[in-house]
Amino acid sequence: MTWQPQQQGLRELVFLLRDATNPNNPDQGLIHQRLLLFNEYPDYNSYLAHILTKLTYEDISIRRIAGLQLKNNIKNNFNIIPLSVLDYVKQCCIDTLHSSEQQPASICKTVSSVIASIVSSGQAHNWLEVIILLVEKLDNPNQIISEVALDTLVMICEDTAIELDQVINGNRPLRFMIPKFVELYSHPNSRLRAQAIYATSQFVPSKPESFIYQLDVILNVLYSQIALNSYGEDACVRREFIRIVSLFLELFPEKLEPHIDQTIEYMVNATIPLDTTEKDEVKEQILISACDFWMQYAQSKYYCQQKKDESHTKRYISSLVENLIRLMAYSETDLLGLGNDDNDKKNHRHSFTRTQLHYQKACINRLNDDDDQQSIRPRYYRPKNINPDHQQRNDIDNFDEEDDSSEDEESVTSSDSSSSDSSNSNSSSSNSDEDSSVPEDDDFEDDEFYSQDSLRKCSAAALDALAVSFGDDIAKIILDHLFNHVLLNENWLIRESGILALGAAAEGCINVFSQHLLDLVPYLLKSMQDSKALIRSISCWTLSRFSNWLVDQYDATNEEMCNKSTTLFEPVLFALLERLLDPNKRVQEAACTSFIIFCETASTRLVSYIYPILAQTNQAFRLYHRKNRLILYDAVGTFAESVGSELNQPQFISLLMPPLISKWNELSDEDTDLFPLLECLLNITVALGLGFIQYVEPVLTRCVKLISSTLQEQMLADQYPDEVMPPNSDFLIAALDLLSGIVQGLGAEIEPLITQTNPSLLSLLGGCIHNPVPEVLQSTFALVGYIAIACFPLLVPFLNDMMNEMVHALRKEYYNNMMLSSISVYNNALWAIGEIVMRWGQEAEPYIPVLTQTLVSFLTHSEAPSSIRENAMVALGRLGLACPQSVAPYLHAFIKPWLEKSLSVPEGHEKDSAFQGLCLIIKSNAKDAQKDYNLSGIKELYLLLVAISTLRTPSIDLLTELKTIVRGFHSITNSDEWNYTTSQLDPIAQKQISTLFVANH
């Protein structure tokens, strides 16, 4: 007998759902609680299914609410729903599929979501019948029924793509689903065509067997039915075609090879900008998808990096470049979304004065007259490696492979951000506006706006990727188009897009661009004075993209003892400083972010300009509102890191610190604006060193207070998880990091201040060191290491607990499941252990066996990041400084990888102390250093001599130990072996070893 609802219960539930549909009902919370209580009734979901599918006389909104409740219940409570109830729900859904032409579209869509939830929660093999039924419905002549069936299948494909290729009752559903989708590619209904392509695309990432088996057929039909009809095809179909082809390019590039000519031509045509001023969302998505394709294509190892299909691509590259640059221009709709630009004073077609336009034409004319085709390759200076300590040490070799591309892509994105971030930019229809101050309340958060892909961002990113891939070939095409059609155009929007394009292509095209930068940079400097805020902002960003070239020119001038006035380094710097005080907030942000990039590149070259820089940033703190002030913290911190201890002069400190301390005193302990301020102060404390001591006491006290309160809140949250929300651990992390900077900067002078902290900082660290959050451990271990360096005696009472916890952190799932988030935890623990043991001496002896075994495991693990192996090498050497006799028995297990790793570690105090420790270990057990001698290879003695020969500036203590070691090995090695081994060294190494050896006689 079929289940039937009780009428009283049905009426009560319908009444409750009706109240739930009213968003203005003040009892929404109570209604939600009552609906939750209904879950206690076993057949509650049967009632919901009945209301959704059977009560056709009820209001549609009530039926949809019932369906949404049902879908959520299935997702959240599937395993406890009685089978009889689930069977009734399934039957209701199937009944609706059979009569979908009689149901409202919104009800059909809700039923589709319920079916998809059942299939995904209960797995496809438990309801294969509905999949077969839906596929059969695709052939139904009633268009409504076929559309509902396809929509449902699409939802199922989204959630269960992998399961659909499992063998169910001797068959794989994909074997009969894919052919039906392919048939629909030629269906007269464009909506069905688009949905069928979209459904097919769900299987590309997972690469199921049945999909791969039919892939050639899919591609042939796609290209014969869709690509050939591109001009008359529906926009949604074109969008889905471009998206699926992009997936094929990424995951099955070889399969596209027979169609690559057609693909390139199609995608070039797909980037043709829209002629209409009306915003068409689907057509804009087509353009964005096409830009994504070109970015994917440019990064393809199969095509571009192997130079396949290069000739065909070059046929279209000029048109493609022109299209992409046109897509970078702000549309009328974009400008309306940005608001009024209060700084734009003239009509957009006449924003240049005659003098300005004449000056810029002169620059461009000189470029066009330059017929020298010689490729001038400037000398490159690598950006400063921000790796001053182990707190932020990352492993570039293994874990930063995507940094370059992602950084550049982010840079292109930031161009859009930096030119789209004010609430006061105008549309092109504005004729005359004046700058006006914006009240603090007008500062708004537009992270959501910037996080969305825009056509402008995507086209710039595509040009960036193509420039990196095609290099000089595309550079000439870009410049020709910019010089002849864009940079001198009377329409300021077109000029702005050209400046963006120049910056986007900067990295990949620098070889060609560098031949013209002596004229392009003055053009950009003049553009930074433009009356249009958007042009000023994008000019700032584009100039930052040429920071390496500017620094290179500056250095070359210094080497040749030329007049510095001939370089463009200083004009660009002062132009950026001037724009820091621009009245337009968007320009302020662009100038600030560009200044950060400039500082990172210029580094200590900025020492001569400390005073004017601080004078501008000091004024900027008074001018900026909240959002840009946060960026200014980053700029000041980066500048302090660049110039270092040169900042520690009274006249500089008097400009630098007052605005920061003022804001420090204004912000509450709960204000998240503390994070960037704490990070800024971290860099400043390291740079100022003892110069920060006049400010340290209140800063130290507040950091301790933040740590204490966060730990207390966490303890309460652990005790009462249902009542107390856990605290924001970012406050704890930021405070720990700033304390590391203070201890690092003040050194031994910090000891009495740490002793006076209340509550005790070291006791609090005992709580932090047990925290499960990796970022907290990372910062805690760094602070422990710096305290060990500055005032080791304070740590001694706490060392047993700290050492146990650091060893536990290293051995807990170490290197078997090494996660990126844990790399810095390992690095900081290894570094801190090395700093501790070399000062603890023989007291560290109980920990030597477990530490040595753990460090050797890290050092010898083939997949461990380079930074971890480096820190393990240094820590092992420092164990030898503390207890050489205890480490000596393990020498044979690590001597070879230790020496090999030492060759890539730069000289410095850490390497010096590690080598001293190794020498003590070797002296305790010299024979182990010669084990495993292989006549056909290189023995440890050879490696040792090579490693010793690379030490160009050893300390006096290390030099003494090296002489002893060389003399000792010479005495225990027969003359033939010694002569053979030393003969394998290069002449410079032989000389180094000979010097050490002779000095010992």
Coordinates of C-alpha atoms in Angstrom, one line a residue, residues 151-652:
D151 CA 19.4 19.3 -16.6
T152 CA 19.2 16.5 -14.1
L153 CA 21.9 14.5 -15.8
V154 CA 24.1 17.6 -15.7
M155 CA 23.7 17.9 -11.9
I156 CA 24.5 14.2 -11.6
C157 CA 27.6 14.6 -13.7
E158 CA 28.9 17.5 -11.7
D159 CA 28.7 15.5 -8.4
T160 CA 29.5 11.9 -9.5
A161 CA 31.7 12.1 -12.6
I162 CA 34.1 9.3 -11.4
E163 CA 31.4 6.9 -10.1
L164 CA 29.6 7.0 -13.5
D165 CA 32.4 5.0 -15.0
Q166 CA 32.2 2.2 -12.5
V167 CA 30.9 -1.2 -13.6
I168 CA 27.2 -1.4 -12.5
N169 CA 25.3 -4.6 -13.3
G170 CA 27.9 -5.4 -16.0
N171 CA 27.8 -2.0 -17.7
R172 CA 29.4 1.4 -17.3
P173 CA 26.9 4.3 -17.4
L174 CA 29.3 6.5 -19.2
R175 CA 29.3 4.0 -22.1
F176 CA 25.7 4.9 -22.9
M177 CA 25.7 8.5 -21.5
I178 CA 28.5 10.0 -23.6
P179 CA 27.0 8.9 -27.0
K180 CA 23.7 10.6 -26.1
F181 CA 25.5 13.8 -25.1
V182 CA 27.4 13.7 -28.4
E183 CA 24.2 13.3 -30.3
L184 CA 22.9 16.5 -28.7
Y185 CA 25.8 18.5 -30.1
S186 CA 23.8 18.8 -33.3
H187 CA 20.3 19.2 -31.7
P188 CA 18.3 22.2 -33.1
N189 CA 17.8 23.5 -29.5
S190 CA 20.9 25.5 -28.6
R191 CA 20.2 25.2 -24.9
L192 CA 20.5 21.4 -25.2
R193 CA 23.6 21.7 -27.2
A194 CA 25.3 23.9 -24.6
Q195 CA 24.2 21.7 -21.7
A196 CA 25.4 18.6 -23.5
I197 CA 28.9 20.1 -24.0
Y198 CA 28.9 21.2 -20.4
A199 CA 28.0 17.8 -19.2
T200 CA 30.8 16.2 -21.2
S201 CA 33.3 18.7 -19.8
Q202 CA 32.7 17.3 -16.3
F203 CA 34.6 14.1 -17.2
V204 CA 37.7 15.7 -18.7
P205 CA 39.6 16.4 -15.4
S206 CA 39.1 12.9 -14.0
K207 CA 39.9 11.1 -17.3
P208 CA 37.7 8.1 -16.8
E209 CA 38.3 5.1 -19.0
S210 CA 35.0 5.2 -20.9
F211 CA 35.5 8.9 -21.6
I212 CA 38.9 8.4 -23.1
Y213 CA 37.6 5.5 -25.2
Q214 CA 35.2 7.9 -26.8
L215 CA 37.4 11.0 -26.9
D216 CA 38.2 10.9 -30.6
V217 CA 34.5 10.7 -31.5
I218 CA 33.7 13.6 -29.1
L219 CA 36.3 15.8 -30.6
N220 CA 35.4 15.0 -34.2
V221 CA 31.7 15.8 -33.6
L222 CA 32.5 18.9 -31.6
Y223 CA 34.7 20.3 -34.4
S224 CA 32.3 19.3 -37.2
Q225 CA 29.1 20.5 -35.6
I226 CA 30.2 23.5 -33.4
A227 CA 33.5 24.9 -34.6
L228 CA 32.5 25.0 -38.3
N229 CA 29.4 27.0 -37.4
S230 CA 31.1 29.5 -35.1
Y231 CA 29.6 32.6 -36.7
G232 CA 26.0 31.5 -36.5
E233 CA 26.3 29.6 -33.3
D234 CA 24.5 30.5 -30.1
A235 CA 26.6 32.4 -27.5
C236 CA 26.1 29.8 -24.7
V237 CA 27.2 27.0 -27.0
R238 CA 30.3 28.9 -28.1
R239 CA 31.2 29.6 -24.4
E240 CA 30.9 25.9 -23.5
F241 CA 32.9 24.9 -26.6
I242 CA 35.8 27.2 -25.7
R243 CA 35.8 26.0 -22.1
I244 CA 35.9 22.3 -23.0
V245 CA 38.6 22.9 -25.6
S246 CA 40.7 24.7 -22.9
L247 CA 40.3 21.6 -20.7
F248 CA 41.4 19.4 -23.6
L249 CA 44.4 21.6 -24.2
E250 CA 45.5 21.3 -20.6
L251 CA 44.8 17.6 -20.1
F252 CA 44.8 16.0 -23.6
P253 CA 47.0 18.3 -25.7
E254 CA 48.0 15.5 -28.1
K255 CA 44.4 14.8 -28.9
L256 CA 43.9 18.4 -30.1
E257 CA 46.8 18.2 -32.6
P258 CA 44.6 17.2 -35.6
H259 CA 42.4 20.1 -34.8
I260 CA 44.9 22.7 -33.7
D261 CA 44.8 24.9 -36.8
Q262 CA 41.1 25.1 -36.6
T263 CA 41.3 25.7 -32.9
I264 CA 43.7 28.6 -33.2
E265 CA 41.7 30.3 -35.9
Y266 CA 38.5 29.8 -33.8
M267 CA 40.1 31.2 -30.6
V268 CA 41.5 34.3 -32.4
N269 CA 38.1 35.1 -33.8
A270 CA 36.6 34.5 -30.3
T271 CA 38.8 37.4 -28.9
I272 CA 37.3 39.9 -31.3
P273 CA 35.9 42.6 -29.0
L274 CA 32.2 43.3 -28.8
D275 CA 31.0 46.3 -30.9
T276 CA 28.0 47.0 -28.8
T277 CA 28.1 49.2 -25.7
E278 CA 25.5 47.1 -24.0
K279 CA 26.8 44.6 -21.5
D280 CA 26.1 41.0 -22.7
E281 CA 27.2 38.7 -19.9
V282 CA 27.4 35.5 -22.0
K283 CA 29.4 37.2 -24.7
E284 CA 31.7 38.6 -22.2
Q285 CA 32.1 35.1 -20.7
I286 CA 33.1 34.0 -24.2
L287 CA 35.8 36.6 -24.4
I288 CA 37.1 35.7 -20.9
S289 CA 37.1 32.0 -21.8
A290 CA 39.0 32.7 -25.0
C291 CA 41.6 34.7 -23.0
D292 CA 41.9 31.8 -20.6
F293 CA 42.5 29.5 -23.5
W294 CA 45.4 31.7 -24.8
M295 CA 46.9 31.8 -21.3
Q296 CA 46.7 28.0 -21.2
Y297 CA 48.1 27.7 -24.8
A298 CA 51.0 30.0 -24.0
Q299 CA 51.9 27.8 -21.0
S300 CA 51.5 24.5 -22.8
K301 CA 54.6 22.4 -22.7
Y302 CA 53.2 20.3 -25.6
Y303 CA 52.7 23.2 -28.1
C304 CA 54.5 26.5 -27.2
Q305 CA 57.4 25.2 -25.2
Q306 CA 58.1 22.5 -27.9
K307 CA 57.5 25.1 -30.6
K308 CA 54.9 22.9 -32.2
D309 CA 52.5 24.7 -34.6
E310 CA 54.6 27.9 -34.3
S311 CA 54.2 28.9 -37.9
H312 CA 50.4 28.7 -37.9
T313 CA 50.2 30.7 -34.6
K314 CA 52.4 33.4 -36.0
R315 CA 49.9 33.9 -38.9
Y316 CA 47.4 35.1 -36.4
I317 CA 49.6 36.6 -33.6
S318 CA 49.2 40.2 -34.9
S319 CA 45.4 40.0 -34.9
L320 CA 45.5 38.3 -31.5
V321 CA 47.6 41.0 -30.0
E322 CA 45.4 43.7 -31.4
N323 CA 42.3 42.0 -30.0
L324 CA 43.7 41.5 -26.6
I325 CA 44.9 45.1 -26.2
R326 CA 41.4 46.3 -27.3
L327 CA 39.9 44.0 -24.6
M328 CA 42.0 45.7 -21.9
A329 CA 40.2 49.0 -22.4
Y330 CA 37.7 50.0 -19.8
S331 CA 34.2 49.8 -21.2
E332 CA 31.5 52.4 -20.4
T333 CA 29.9 49.9 -18.1
D334 CA 33.2 49.4 -16.3
L335 CA 33.6 53.1 -15.7
L336 CA 30.0 53.4 -14.4
G337 CA 30.8 50.6 -12.0
L338 CA 33.9 52.5 -10.8
G339 CA 32.0 55.6 -10.0
N340 CA 32.9 59.2 -10.7
D341 CA 36.6 60.1 -10.9
D342 CA 36.8 63.4 -9.1
N343 CA 40.2 63.9 -10.4
D344 CA 39.3 63.9 -14.0
K345 CA 39.1 67.5 -15.2
K346 CA 38.8 67.2 -19.0
N347 CA 36.9 65.3 -21.6
H348 CA 38.5 61.9 -22.1
R349 CA 39.4 62.7 -25.7
H350 CA 41.3 65.8 -24.7
S351 CA 43.0 65.0 -21.4
F352 CA 46.5 65.9 -22.8
T353 CA 47.6 69.5 -23.2
R354 CA 49.2 70.3 -26.5
T355 CA 52.6 70.5 -24.9
Q356 CA 52.2 67.1 -23.2
L357 CA 51.0 65.5 -26.4
H358 CA 53.8 67.1 -28.4
Y359 CA 56.4 65.8 -25.8
Q360 CA 55.0 62.3 -25.9
K361 CA 54.8 62.3 -29.7
A362 CA 58.5 63.2 -29.7
C363 CA 59.2 60.2 -27.5
I364 CA 57.2 57.8 -29.7
N365 CA 58.7 59.3 -32.9
R366 CA 62.2 58.6 -31.7
L367 CA 61.0 55.0 -31.1
N368 CA 59.6 54.7 -34.6
D369 CA 62.7 56.1 -36.1
D370 CA 64.9 53.5 -34.4
D371 CA 65.7 51.0 -37.1
D372 CA 68.4 49.1 -35.0
Q373 CA 67.3 45.5 -35.0
Q374 CA 70.1 44.4 -32.8
S375 CA 68.9 42.5 -29.8
I376 CA 70.1 44.3 -26.7
R377 CA 70.1 42.0 -23.8
P378 CA 70.5 43.9 -20.5
R379 CA 72.2 42.5 -17.5
Y380 CA 69.7 41.1 -15.0
Y381 CA 69.9 41.5 -11.3
R382 CA 67.9 38.9 -9.5
P383 CA 65.3 40.4 -7.1
K384 CA 66.4 40.4 -3.6
N385 CA 65.9 37.0 -1.9
I386 CA 63.8 37.8 1.1
N387 CA 65.4 35.1 3.2
P388 CA 67.2 36.9 6.0
D389 CA 66.4 34.3 8.7
H390 CA 64.9 30.8 9.1
Q391 CA 61.5 32.2 10.2
Q392 CA 60.4 32.7 6.6
R393 CA 62.7 30.2 4.9
N394 CA 61.0 28.5 2.0
D395 CA 62.2 25.8 -0.3
I396 CA 62.5 27.2 -3.7
D397 CA 63.8 24.1 -5.3
N398 CA 60.7 21.9 -4.6
F399 CA 57.8 24.0 -3.5
D400 CA 58.0 27.4 -5.2
E401 CA 57.8 26.1 -8.8
E402 CA 54.6 28.0 -9.4
D403 CA 55.8 31.2 -7.7
D404 CA 57.1 32.9 -10.9
S405 CA 54.1 32.3 -13.0
S406 CA 51.7 33.0 -10.2
E407 CA 53.6 36.2 -9.2
D408 CA 53.4 37.5 -12.7
E409 CA 49.8 36.6 -13.1
E410 CA 49.1 38.3 -9.8
S411 CA 51.0 41.3 -11.0
V412 CA 48.8 41.6 -14.1
T413 CA 45.8 41.3 -11.9
S414 CA 47.1 43.9 -9.6
S415 CA 47.3 46.2 -12.5
D416 CA 43.6 46.1 -12.7
S417 CA 43.3 46.4 -9.0
S418 CA 45.6 49.3 -8.8
S419 CA 43.7 51.1 -11.5
S420 CA 40.3 50.2 -10.2
D421 CA 40.2 50.8 -6.5
S422 CA 38.7 54.2 -5.8
S423 CA 35.3 55.2 -5.2
N424 CA 35.8 58.4 -7.1
S425 CA 36.5 57.6 -10.8
N426 CA 34.4 59.0 -13.6
S427 CA 32.9 57.6 -16.7
S428 CA 34.0 59.0 -20.0
S429 CA 31.0 61.2 -20.2
S430 CA 32.2 63.5 -17.4
N431 CA 33.5 66.7 -18.7
S432 CA 34.9 68.5 -15.7
D433 CA 35.5 67.4 -12.2
E434 CA 37.7 68.5 -9.4
D435 CA 39.6 66.5 -6.8
S436 CA 37.7 66.4 -3.5
S437 CA 38.5 64.9 -0.2
V438 CA 36.7 61.7 0.6
P439 CA 35.4 61.2 4.1
E440 CA 36.6 58.2 6.1
D441 CA 33.2 56.5 5.7
D442 CA 33.7 56.3 2.0
D443 CA 36.5 53.8 2.4
F444 CA 34.9 50.6 1.4
E445 CA 35.9 47.0 1.0
D446 CA 36.0 45.9 -2.6
D447 CA 37.8 42.6 -2.3
E448 CA 34.7 40.8 -3.7
F449 CA 34.9 43.1 -6.8
Y450 CA 38.6 42.4 -7.3
S451 CA 38.3 38.7 -6.8
Q452 CA 36.0 38.3 -9.7
D453 CA 37.5 37.6 -13.1
S454 CA 37.2 40.6 -15.4
L455 CA 37.7 40.7 -19.2
R456 CA 40.4 43.4 -18.6
K457 CA 42.3 41.2 -16.2
C458 CA 42.1 38.0 -18.3
S459 CA 43.2 39.7 -21.5
A460 CA 46.2 41.3 -19.7
A461 CA 47.1 37.9 -18.2
A462 CA 46.8 36.2 -21.6
L463 CA 49.1 38.8 -23.2
D464 CA 51.6 38.3 -20.3
A465 CA 51.7 34.6 -20.9
L466 CA 52.0 34.9 -24.6
A467 CA 54.8 37.4 -24.2
V468 CA 56.7 35.0 -22.0
S469 CA 56.2 32.2 -24.5
F470 CA 56.9 34.1 -27.8
G471 CA 59.4 36.6 -26.5
D472 CA 61.1 38.7 -29.1
D473 CA 58.7 37.7 -31.9
I474 CA 55.6 39.0 -30.2
A475 CA 57.4 42.0 -28.6
K476 CA 58.0 43.7 -32.0
I477 CA 54.3 43.2 -32.9
I478 CA 53.2 44.6 -29.6
L479 CA 55.4 47.7 -29.9
D480 CA 54.4 48.4 -33.5
H481 CA 50.7 48.3 -32.5
L482 CA 51.2 50.4 -29.4
F483 CA 53.3 53.0 -31.2
N484 CA 51.1 53.4 -34.2
H485 CA 47.6 53.0 -32.8
V486 CA 47.4 53.2 -29.0
L487 CA 49.9 55.2 -26.9
L488 CA 49.2 58.5 -28.7
N489 CA 45.5 57.9 -29.3
E490 CA 43.4 61.0 -28.4
N491 CA 41.0 58.7 -26.5
W492 CA 42.4 58.4 -23.0
L493 CA 40.8 55.0 -22.5
I494 CA 42.8 53.5 -25.4
R495 CA 46.0 55.1 -24.1
E496 CA 45.3 53.6 -20.7
S497 CA 44.9 50.1 -22.2
G498 CA 48.2 50.5 -24.1
I499 CA 50.0 51.3 -20.9
L500 CA 48.5 48.3 -19.3
A501 CA 49.6 46.2 -22.3
L502 CA 53.1 47.5 -22.0
G503 CA 53.3 46.4 -18.4
A504 CA 51.7 43.1 -19.0
A505 CA 54.2 42.1 -21.7
A506 CA 57.2 43.6 -19.8
E507 CA 58.6 40.3 -18.5
G508 CA 58.5 38.3 -21.7
C509 CA 59.4 41.1 -24.0
I510 CA 62.1 42.8 -22.0
N511 CA 64.9 42.0 -24.6
V512 CA 63.1 44.1 -27.2
F513 CA 61.5 46.6 -24.9
S514 CA 64.8 47.5 -23.3
Q515 CA 66.0 49.0 -26.6
H516 CA 63.2 51.6 -26.3
L517 CA 62.9 52.2 -22.5
L518 CA 65.0 55.3 -22.7
D519 CA 62.0 56.9 -24.5
L520 CA 59.2 54.8 -23.0
V521 CA 60.1 55.5 -19.4
P522 CA 59.8 59.3 -20.0
Y523 CA 56.5 58.7 -21.7
L524 CA 55.3 56.8 -18.6
L525 CA 56.7 59.5 -16.3
K526 CA 54.7 62.0 -18.2
S527 CA 51.6 59.8 -18.0
M528 CA 52.0 59.8 -14.2
Q529 CA 51.1 63.5 -14.4
D530 CA 48.0 62.9 -16.5
S531 CA 44.7 64.5 -15.5
K532 CA 43.0 61.1 -15.6
A533 CA 43.5 59.1 -12.4
L534 CA 43.2 55.7 -14.2
I535 CA 46.2 56.7 -16.4
R536 CA 48.2 57.8 -13.5
S537 CA 47.6 54.6 -11.6
I538 CA 48.3 52.2 -14.4
S539 CA 51.5 54.2 -15.3
C540 CA 52.7 53.6 -11.7
W541 CA 52.2 49.8 -12.1
T542 CA 53.8 49.6 -15.5
L543 CA 56.9 51.4 -14.4
S544 CA 57.2 48.9 -11.5
R545 CA 57.3 46.1 -14.1
F546 CA 60.6 47.6 -15.4
S547 CA 62.2 47.9 -11.9
N548 CA 65.0 45.4 -12.8
W549 CA 65.9 47.3 -15.9
L550 CA 66.0 50.6 -13.9
V551 CA 68.3 49.1 -11.3
D552 CA 70.4 47.6 -14.0
Q553 CA 70.9 51.0 -15.6
Y554 CA 71.6 52.5 -12.3
D555 CA 74.4 50.0 -11.5
A556 CA 75.9 50.2 -15.0
T557 CA 76.1 54.0 -14.6
N558 CA 77.9 53.6 -11.2
E559 CA 80.3 51.1 -12.7
E560 CA 81.2 53.4 -15.5
M561 CA 81.5 56.4 -13.1
C562 CA 78.9 58.3 -15.1
N563 CA 76.8 61.2 -14.0
K564 CA 73.8 59.7 -12.1
S565 CA 71.5 62.3 -13.7
T566 CA 71.7 60.3 -16.9
T567 CA 69.9 57.4 -15.3
L568 CA 66.1 57.0 -15.0
F569 CA 66.3 55.4 -11.5
E570 CA 66.0 58.6 -9.6
P571 CA 63.2 60.2 -11.7
V572 CA 61.1 57.1 -11.4
L573 CA 61.7 56.9 -7.7
F574 CA 60.7 60.6 -7.1
A575 CA 57.7 60.3 -9.5
L576 CA 56.4 57.3 -7.4
L577 CA 57.0 59.3 -4.2
E578 CA 55.0 62.2 -5.6
R579 CA 52.1 59.9 -6.6
L580 CA 52.1 58.6 -3.0
L581 CA 50.4 61.9 -2.1
D582 CA 48.0 61.9 -5.0
P583 CA 44.5 63.1 -4.0
N584 CA 43.0 60.0 -5.8
K585 CA 42.8 56.9 -3.6
R586 CA 43.3 54.6 -6.6
V587 CA 46.5 56.3 -7.6
Q588 CA 47.7 56.2 -4.0
E589 CA 47.2 52.5 -3.9
A590 CA 49.0 52.0 -7.3
A591 CA 51.9 54.2 -6.2
C592 CA 52.2 52.3 -2.9
T593 CA 52.2 48.9 -4.4
S594 CA 54.6 50.0 -7.1
F595 CA 56.9 51.5 -4.5
I596 CA 57.0 48.2 -2.7
I597 CA 58.1 46.4 -5.9
F598 CA 60.7 49.1 -6.5
C599 CA 62.0 48.7 -2.9
E600 CA 62.4 45.0 -3.3
T601 CA 64.4 45.4 -6.4
A602 CA 66.5 48.4 -5.5
S603 CA 67.4 47.2 -2.0
T604 CA 70.3 49.1 -0.5
R605 CA 70.5 51.4 -3.5
L606 CA 67.8 53.4 -1.7
V607 CA 70.1 54.3 1.2
S608 CA 70.9 57.7 -0.4
Y609 CA 67.2 58.5 -0.6
I610 CA 66.1 57.6 3.0
Y611 CA 65.2 61.1 4.1
P612 CA 63.0 62.1 1.1
I613 CA 61.3 58.7 1.1
L614 CA 60.4 59.0 4.8
A615 CA 59.3 62.5 4.4
Q616 CA 56.7 61.4 1.8
T617 CA 55.5 58.3 3.7
N618 CA 55.2 60.5 6.8
Q619 CA 52.8 62.8 5.0
A620 CA 51.0 59.8 3.4
F621 CA 50.1 58.5 6.9
R622 CA 48.3 61.7 7.5
L623 CA 46.5 61.6 4.1
Y624 CA 45.5 58.0 3.8
H625 CA 42.3 56.3 4.9
R626 CA 42.1 52.8 6.2
K627 CA 42.5 50.7 3.1
N628 CA 45.5 52.4 1.7
R629 CA 47.0 52.9 5.1
L630 CA 47.3 49.1 5.4
I631 CA 49.2 49.0 2.1
L632 CA 51.4 51.8 3.3
Y633 CA 52.4 49.7 6.3
D634 CA 53.7 47.1 3.9
A635 CA 55.5 49.8 1.9
V636 CA 57.3 51.2 5.0
G637 CA 58.2 47.7 6.2
T638 CA 59.6 46.7 2.8
F639 CA 61.6 49.9 2.7
A640 CA 63.0 49.3 6.1
E641 CA 64.0 45.8 5.1
S642 CA 65.7 47.1 2.0
V643 CA 67.9 49.8 3.7
G644 CA 68.5 47.8 6.9
S645 CA 70.6 49.3 9.6
E646 CA 71.2 52.5 7.6
L647 CA 67.8 53.5 8.9
N648 CA 69.1 53.7 12.5
Q649 CA 69.8 57.4 12.7
P650 CA 67.9 59.9 14.9
Q651 CA 66.7 62.1 12.0
F652 CA 65.3 59.1 10.2

